[in-house]
mmCIF file of C-alpha atoms in Angstrom:
data_model
loop_
_atom_site.group_PDB
_atom_site.id
_atom_site.type_symbol
_atom_site.label_atom_id
_atom_site.label_comp_id
_atom_site.label_asym_id
_atom_site.label_seq_id
_atom_site.Cartn_x
_atom_site.Cartn_y
_atom_site.Cartn_z
ATOM 1 C CA GLU D 1 -59.307 -18.415 12.235
ATOM 2 C CA ALA D 2 -55.674 -19.194 9.855
ATOM 3 C CA GLY D 3 -56.250 -21.894 7.651
ATOM 4 C CA VAL D 4 -52.547 -23.794 7.784
ATOM 5 C CA VAL D 5 -49.799 -22.371 6.116
ATOM 6 C CA GLN D 6 -47.332 -23.613 4.204
ATOM 7 C CA SER D 7 -44.172 -21.925 2.082
ATOM 8 C CA PRO D 8 -42.915 -21.655 -0.223
ATOM 9 C CA ARG D 9 -45.111 -22.544 -2.290
ATOM 10 C CA TYR D 10 -43.059 -23.181 -6.159
ATOM 11 C CA LYS D 11 -39.455 -24.696 -5.927
ATOM 12 C CA ILE D 12 -37.780 -25.456 -8.807
ATOM 13 C CA ILE D 13 -34.307 -27.517 -8.055
ATOM 14 C CA GLU D 14 -31.827 -29.459 -9.998
ATOM 15 C CA LYS D 15 -32.029 -33.286 -9.415
ATOM 16 C CA LYS D 16 -29.365 -33.544 -6.561
ATOM 17 C CA GLN D 17 -30.286 -30.842 -4.431
ATOM 18 C CA PRO D 18 -31.427 -30.530 -1.024
ATOM 19 C CA VAL D 19 -34.731 -28.720 -0.549
ATOM 20 C CA ALA D 20 -37.118 -28.232 2.270
ATOM 21 C CA PHE D 21 -41.261 -27.736 2.832
ATOM 22 C CA TRP D 22 -42.118 -25.620 5.994
ATOM 23 C CA CYS D 23 -45.771 -25.485 7.493
ATOM 24 C CA ASN D 24 -47.003 -24.086 10.039
ATOM 25 C CA PRO D 25 -50.821 -26.309 11.074
ATOM 26 C CA ILE D 26 -53.955 -24.977 12.697
ATOM 27 C CA SER D 27 -53.669 -23.425 16.038
ATOM 28 C CA GLY D 28 -54.375 -25.508 18.625
ATOM 29 C CA HIS D 29 -53.475 -28.712 16.059
ATOM 30 C CA ASN D 30 -51.635 -31.878 17.310
ATOM 31 C CA THR D 31 -51.964 -33.816 14.839
ATOM 32 C CA LEU D 32 -50.581 -32.873 11.398
ATOM 33 C CA TYR D 33 -49.433 -35.186 8.775
ATOM 34 C CA TRP D 34 -47.244 -34.991 5.351
ATOM 35 C CA TYR D 35 -49.025 -35.760 1.815
ATOM 36 C CA ARG D 36 -47.907 -36.210 -1.441
ATOM 37 C CA GLN D 37 -49.899 -35.773 -3.940
ATOM 38 C CA ASN D 38 -48.515 -36.704 -8.310
ATOM 39 C CA LEU D 39 -50.413 -35.409 -11.288
ATOM 40 C CA GLY D 40 -53.686 -36.684 -11.891
ATOM 41 C CA GLN D 41 -53.637 -38.754 -8.576
ATOM 42 C CA GLY D 42 -54.745 -38.214 -5.185
ATOM 43 C CA PRO D 43 -52.678 -37.210 -2.173
ATOM 44 C CA GLU D 44 -50.260 -40.158 -0.257
ATOM 45 C CA LEU D 45 -49.921 -39.719 3.674
ATOM 46 C CA LEU D 46 -46.232 -39.966 3.704
ATOM 47 C CA ILE D 47 -46.172 -39.629 7.580
ATOM 48 C CA ARG D 48 -48.522 -38.368 10.893
ATOM 49 C CA TYR D 49 -47.584 -36.274 13.673
ATOM 50 C CA GLU D 50 -49.184 -36.227 17.094
ATOM 51 C CA ASN D 51 -47.692 -33.785 18.513
ATOM 52 C CA GLU D 52 -43.573 -33.869 18.282
ATOM 53 C CA GLU D 53 -44.028 -37.720 17.555
ATOM 54 C CA ALA D 54 -44.423 -39.510 14.459
ATOM 55 C CA VAL D 55 -47.190 -42.548 14.994
ATOM 56 C CA ASP D 56 -47.114 -43.345 11.107
ATOM 57 C CA ASP D 57 -43.919 -42.860 9.381
ATOM 58 C CA SER D 58 -44.358 -46.197 7.192
ATOM 59 C CA GLN D 59 -44.622 -44.055 3.679
ATOM 60 C CA LEU D 60 -42.145 -41.912 4.355
ATOM 61 C CA PRO D 61 -38.606 -42.647 1.698
ATOM 62 C CA LYS D 62 -36.952 -42.858 4.675
ATOM 63 C CA ASP D 63 -33.805 -43.293 1.892
ATOM 64 C CA ARG D 64 -34.013 -39.487 1.208
ATOM 65 C CA PHE D 65 -36.699 -38.410 3.434
ATOM 66 C CA SER D 66 -36.913 -36.348 6.191
ATOM 67 C CA ALA D 67 -39.685 -34.873 9.122
ATOM 68 C CA GLU D 68 -39.562 -33.334 12.137
ATOM 69 C CA ARG D 69 -42.537 -31.413 14.150
ATOM 70 C CA LEU D 70 -40.524 -29.767 17.621
ATOM 71 C CA LYS D 71 -42.419 -28.123 19.802
ATOM 72 C CA GLY D 72 -45.171 -29.609 18.704
ATOM 73 C CA VAL D 73 -45.767 -27.326 16.385
ATOM 74 C CA ASP D 74 -45.230 -26.190 12.929
ATOM 75 C CA SER D 75 -42.695 -29.215 10.880
ATOM 76 C CA THR D 76 -40.254 -29.706 8.069
ATOM 77 C CA LEU D 77 -40.321 -32.390 6.135
ATOM 78 C CA LYS D 78 -37.315 -32.643 3.808
ATOM 79 C CA ILE D 79 -35.894 -34.704 0.981
ATOM 80 C CA GLN D 80 -31.825 -34.925 0.196
ATOM 81 C CA PRO D 81 -30.553 -35.544 -2.160
ATOM 82 C CA ALA D 82 -33.632 -34.389 -5.207
ATOM 83 C CA GLU D 83 -34.139 -37.171 -7.702
ATOM 84 C CA LEU D 84 -37.038 -36.503 -10.886
ATOM 85 C CA GLY D 85 -39.578 -38.678 -9.848
ATOM 86 C CA ASP D 86 -40.322 -36.801 -6.501
ATOM 87 C CA SER D 87 -41.965 -33.507 -8.752
ATOM 88 C CA ALA D 88 -45.282 -33.496 -6.911
ATOM 89 C CA VAL D 89 -47.278 -31.058 -4.432
ATOM 90 C CA TYR D 90 -46.199 -31.413 -1.080
ATOM 91 C CA LEU D 91 -49.771 -30.722 0.938
ATOM 92 C CA CYS D 92 -49.769 -30.881 4.713
ATOM 93 C CA ALA D 93 -52.558 -31.117 6.697
ATOM 94 C CA SER D 94 -53.911 -31.076 10.654
ATOM 95 C CA SER D 95 -56.175 -32.155 12.187
ATOM 96 C CA SER D 96 -57.884 -32.135 16.343
ATOM 97 C CA ARG D 97 -58.716 -35.386 18.371
ATOM 98 C CA LYS D 98 -61.935 -35.013 19.128
ATOM 99 C CA GLY D 99 -61.952 -38.683 20.142
ATOM 100 C CA VAL D 100 -62.404 -41.539 17.731
ATOM 101 C CA TRP D 101 -60.271 -41.338 14.577
ATOM 102 C CA TYR D 102 -62.341 -40.573 12.166
ATOM 103 C CA GLN D 103 -64.098 -37.275 13.215
ATOM 104 C CA GLU D 104 -60.419 -35.812 13.002
ATOM 105 C CA THR D 105 -61.227 -33.542 9.709
ATOM 106 C CA GLN D 106 -58.117 -33.094 8.236
ATOM 107 C CA TYR D 107 -57.677 -29.276 6.743
ATOM 108 C CA PHE D 108 -55.181 -28.915 4.217
ATOM 109 C CA GLY D 109 -52.558 -26.483 3.445
ATOM 110 C CA PRO D 110 -52.328 -24.660 -0.477
ATOM 111 C CA GLY D 111 -49.199 -27.051 -1.009
ATOM 112 C CA THR D 112 -45.918 -27.006 -2.099
ATOM 113 C CA ARG D 113 -45.427 -27.801 -6.249
ATOM 114 C CA LEU D 114 -41.453 -28.680 -6.409
ATOM 115 C CA LEU D 115 -40.403 -28.852 -10.054
ATOM 116 C CA VAL D 116 -37.368 -31.594 -10.201
ATOM 117 C CA LEU D 117 -35.474 -30.890 -12.801
ATOM 118 C CA ASP P 1 -52.726 -51.713 -4.974
ATOM 119 C CA GLN P 2 -55.559 -48.804 -6.238
ATOM 120 C CA GLN P 3 -57.699 -49.710 -3.360
ATOM 121 C CA VAL P 4 -59.750 -46.504 -3.743
ATOM 122 C CA LYS P 5 -59.860 -45.814 -7.026
ATOM 123 C CA GLN P 6 -62.146 -42.749 -9.379
ATOM 124 C CA ASN P 7 -62.708 -44.247 -12.845
ATOM 125 C CA SER P 8 -64.442 -41.398 -14.100
ATOM 126 C CA PRO P 9 -60.994 -38.041 -14.427
ATOM 127 C CA SER P 10 -64.618 -36.155 -15.513
ATOM 128 C CA LEU P 11 -67.735 -35.100 -15.708
ATOM 129 C CA SER P 12 -68.963 -32.622 -17.148
ATOM 130 C CA VAL P 13 -73.558 -31.061 -16.379
ATOM 131 C CA GLN P 14 -75.428 -28.214 -17.079
ATOM 132 C CA GLU P 15 -75.836 -26.045 -13.860
ATOM 133 C CA GLY P 16 -79.892 -27.108 -11.540
ATOM 134 C CA ARG P 17 -78.686 -30.527 -12.793
ATOM 135 C CA ILE P 18 -77.566 -33.637 -10.951
ATOM 136 C CA SER P 19 -73.858 -34.312 -10.810
ATOM 137 C CA ILE P 20 -73.398 -38.031 -9.171
ATOM 138 C CA LEU P 21 -69.333 -38.519 -8.865
ATOM 139 C CA ASN P 22 -68.501 -42.563 -8.395
ATOM 140 C CA CYS P 23 -66.103 -44.141 -6.070
ATOM 141 C CA ASP P 24 -65.494 -47.269 -5.887
ATOM 142 C CA TYR P 25 -62.797 -49.480 -2.540
ATOM 143 C CA THR P 26 -61.410 -53.289 -2.965
ATOM 144 C CA ASN P 27 -60.911 -53.316 1.172
ATOM 145 C CA SER P 28 -63.466 -54.009 3.347
ATOM 146 C CA MET P 29 -61.862 -52.903 6.421
ATOM 147 C CA PHE P 30 -62.332 -49.132 5.225
ATOM 148 C CA ASP P 31 -65.219 -48.059 7.343
ATOM 149 C CA TYR P 32 -65.070 -44.753 6.949
ATOM 150 C CA PHE P 33 -65.583 -42.735 3.569
ATOM 151 C CA LEU P 34 -64.764 -38.471 3.310
ATOM 152 C CA TRP P 35 -65.711 -36.334 -0.139
ATOM 153 C CA TYR P 36 -63.002 -33.581 -0.011
ATOM 154 C CA LYS P 37 -63.408 -30.052 -3.359
ATOM 155 C CA LYS P 38 -60.210 -29.002 -4.806
ATOM 156 C CA TYR P 39 -59.800 -25.736 -6.521
ATOM 157 C CA PRO P 40 -56.651 -24.916 -8.371
ATOM 158 C CA ALA P 41 -53.412 -24.173 -6.474
ATOM 159 C CA GLU P 42 -55.019 -25.178 -3.252
ATOM 160 C CA GLY P 43 -55.836 -27.493 -0.399
ATOM 161 C CA PRO P 44 -58.519 -30.175 -0.706
ATOM 162 C CA THR P 45 -61.180 -29.024 1.719
ATOM 163 C CA PHE P 46 -63.601 -31.123 3.625
ATOM 164 C CA LEU P 47 -67.170 -31.300 2.092
ATOM 165 C CA ILE P 48 -69.292 -34.697 3.446
ATOM 166 C CA SER P 49 -68.537 -37.964 5.098
ATOM 167 C CA ILE P 50 -69.983 -41.113 6.080
ATOM 168 C CA SER P 51 -69.669 -44.049 8.227
ATOM 169 C CA SER P 52 -69.906 -47.635 7.452
ATOM 170 C CA ILE P 53 -72.975 -47.756 9.441
ATOM 171 C CA LYS P 54 -75.009 -45.264 7.874
ATOM 172 C CA ASP P 55 -76.601 -45.965 3.732
ATOM 173 C CA LYS P 56 -77.265 -42.429 3.258
ATOM 174 C CA ASN P 57 -75.549 -38.951 4.629
ATOM 175 C CA GLU P 58 -77.037 -35.252 3.303
ATOM 176 C CA ASP P 59 -75.752 -31.773 4.056
ATOM 177 C CA GLY P 60 -77.648 -29.270 1.699
ATOM 178 C CA ARG P 61 -76.943 -29.822 -1.739
ATOM 179 C CA PHE P 62 -75.203 -33.248 -1.116
ATOM 180 C CA THR P 63 -75.916 -36.002 -0.247
ATOM 181 C CA VAL P 64 -73.387 -38.838 -0.102
ATOM 182 C CA PHE P 65 -74.516 -42.632 -0.911
ATOM 183 C CA LEU P 66 -73.463 -45.958 0.887
ATOM 184 C CA ASN P 67 -72.943 -49.541 -0.286
ATOM 185 C CA LYS P 68 -71.218 -51.268 1.182
ATOM 186 C CA SER P 69 -72.138 -54.039 -0.667
ATOM 187 C CA ALA P 70 -70.812 -53.299 -3.968
ATOM 188 C CA LYS P 71 -68.052 -52.052 -1.432
ATOM 189 C CA HIS P 72 -69.669 -48.121 -3.995
ATOM 190 C CA LEU P 73 -70.189 -44.624 -2.673
ATOM 191 C CA SER P 74 -71.554 -42.544 -4.589
ATOM 192 C CA LEU P 75 -71.749 -38.196 -4.042
ATOM 193 C CA HIS P 76 -75.098 -36.780 -5.381
ATOM 194 C CA ILE P 77 -75.345 -32.548 -6.611
ATOM 195 C CA VAL P 78 -78.357 -30.922 -6.677
ATOM 196 C CA PRO P 79 -79.133 -28.505 -7.771
ATOM 197 C CA SER P 80 -75.563 -28.004 -9.102
ATOM 198 C CA GLN P 81 -73.973 -24.661 -9.251
ATOM 199 C CA PRO P 82 -70.696 -23.036 -11.660
ATOM 200 C CA GLY P 83 -69.401 -22.314 -8.408
ATOM 201 C CA ASP P 84 -68.718 -26.325 -7.407
ATOM 202 C CA SER P 85 -66.696 -27.238 -10.127
ATOM 203 C CA ALA P 86 -63.179 -28.126 -9.223
ATOM 204 C CA VAL P 87 -61.604 -31.895 -8.711
ATOM 205 C CA TYR P 88 -63.742 -33.988 -6.210
ATOM 206 C CA PHE P 89 -62.024 -36.896 -4.597
ATOM 207 C CA CYS P 90 -63.489 -39.394 -1.928
ATOM 208 C CA ALA P 91 -60.814 -41.652 1.024
ATOM 209 C CA ALA P 92 -61.572 -44.640 2.897
ATOM 210 C CA GLY P 93 -60.671 -44.753 6.234
ATOM 211 C CA GLY P 94 -60.479 -47.419 9.209
ATOM 212 C CA GLU P 95 -59.284 -48.530 12.928
ATOM 213 C CA GLU P 96 -57.878 -51.339 11.554
ATOM 214 C CA THR P 97 -56.500 -49.856 8.427
ATOM 215 C CA SER P 98 -53.616 -47.857 10.239
ATOM 216 C CA GLY P 99 -55.546 -45.620 12.077
ATOM 217 C CA SER P 100 -56.440 -42.290 10.628
ATOM 218 C CA ARG P 101 -54.780 -42.949 7.489
ATOM 219 C CA LEU P 102 -56.852 -42.519 4.699
ATOM 220 C CA THR P 103 -56.618 -43.175 1.398
ATOM 221 C CA PHE P 104 -57.723 -41.276 -1.496
ATOM 222 C CA GLY P 105 -58.799 -41.978 -4.638
ATOM 223 C CA GLU P 106 -57.187 -39.749 -7.877
ATOM 224 C CA GLY P 107 -60.575 -37.737 -8.577
ATOM 225 C CA THR P 108 -62.919 -36.558 -10.964
ATOM 226 C CA GLN P 109 -62.895 -33.520 -12.133
ATOM 227 C CA LEU P 110 -66.566 -31.796 -12.427
ATOM 228 C CA THR P 111 -67.503 -29.734 -14.511
ATOM 229 C CA VAL P 112 -70.474 -27.260 -14.297
ATOM 230 C CA ASN P 113 -71.756 -25.554 -17.840
ATOM 231 C CA PRO P 114 -73.900 -22.640 -16.591
#
């Protein structure tokens, strides 16, 4: 079974430029997460989707970040315009609901490492 | 406000010995705890979990202990193997704390020396 696929793996851009990350979750997983991991820190949730619906986006900086999950499968996370402080690893994860939330093991992709110059 | 904290950024142990990784939390509403392992250039992978109704969960060489009164959990790996060298994150969540949102600690780099 294929894991969570993310692209690109690395991205270097200049500040004020736009950037987009793509995620394809594990087949059949209805829940999709985007996390940001700063250097030396643990992942922090940006947004969580249940199928096409964003059910938790309270930590997404909506002035410059946007996300979509059309058709409830793959997802795109966009930053426009990027700032120096956005340099981080952006992780996508997916899970399949089995009842209670803590039974949903989150499977992570390899991440996209973003460097903003 | 760091609700989940791993105070040791790194730990080095000899192969065959026990590795003990520690994690403290502040939010008493957390009722489920997980450990993830991360190799370089890969995403975190789930390792083991424990709910607040238990104080111990064991899976092969990995055991997680939970001390609710101290708001502390630990991961024991015994015997440690060189392949266990990775960054270990603890994470916590609860139905009362924004549903399935996990809060991660900063991670501990474990190095197991042959």
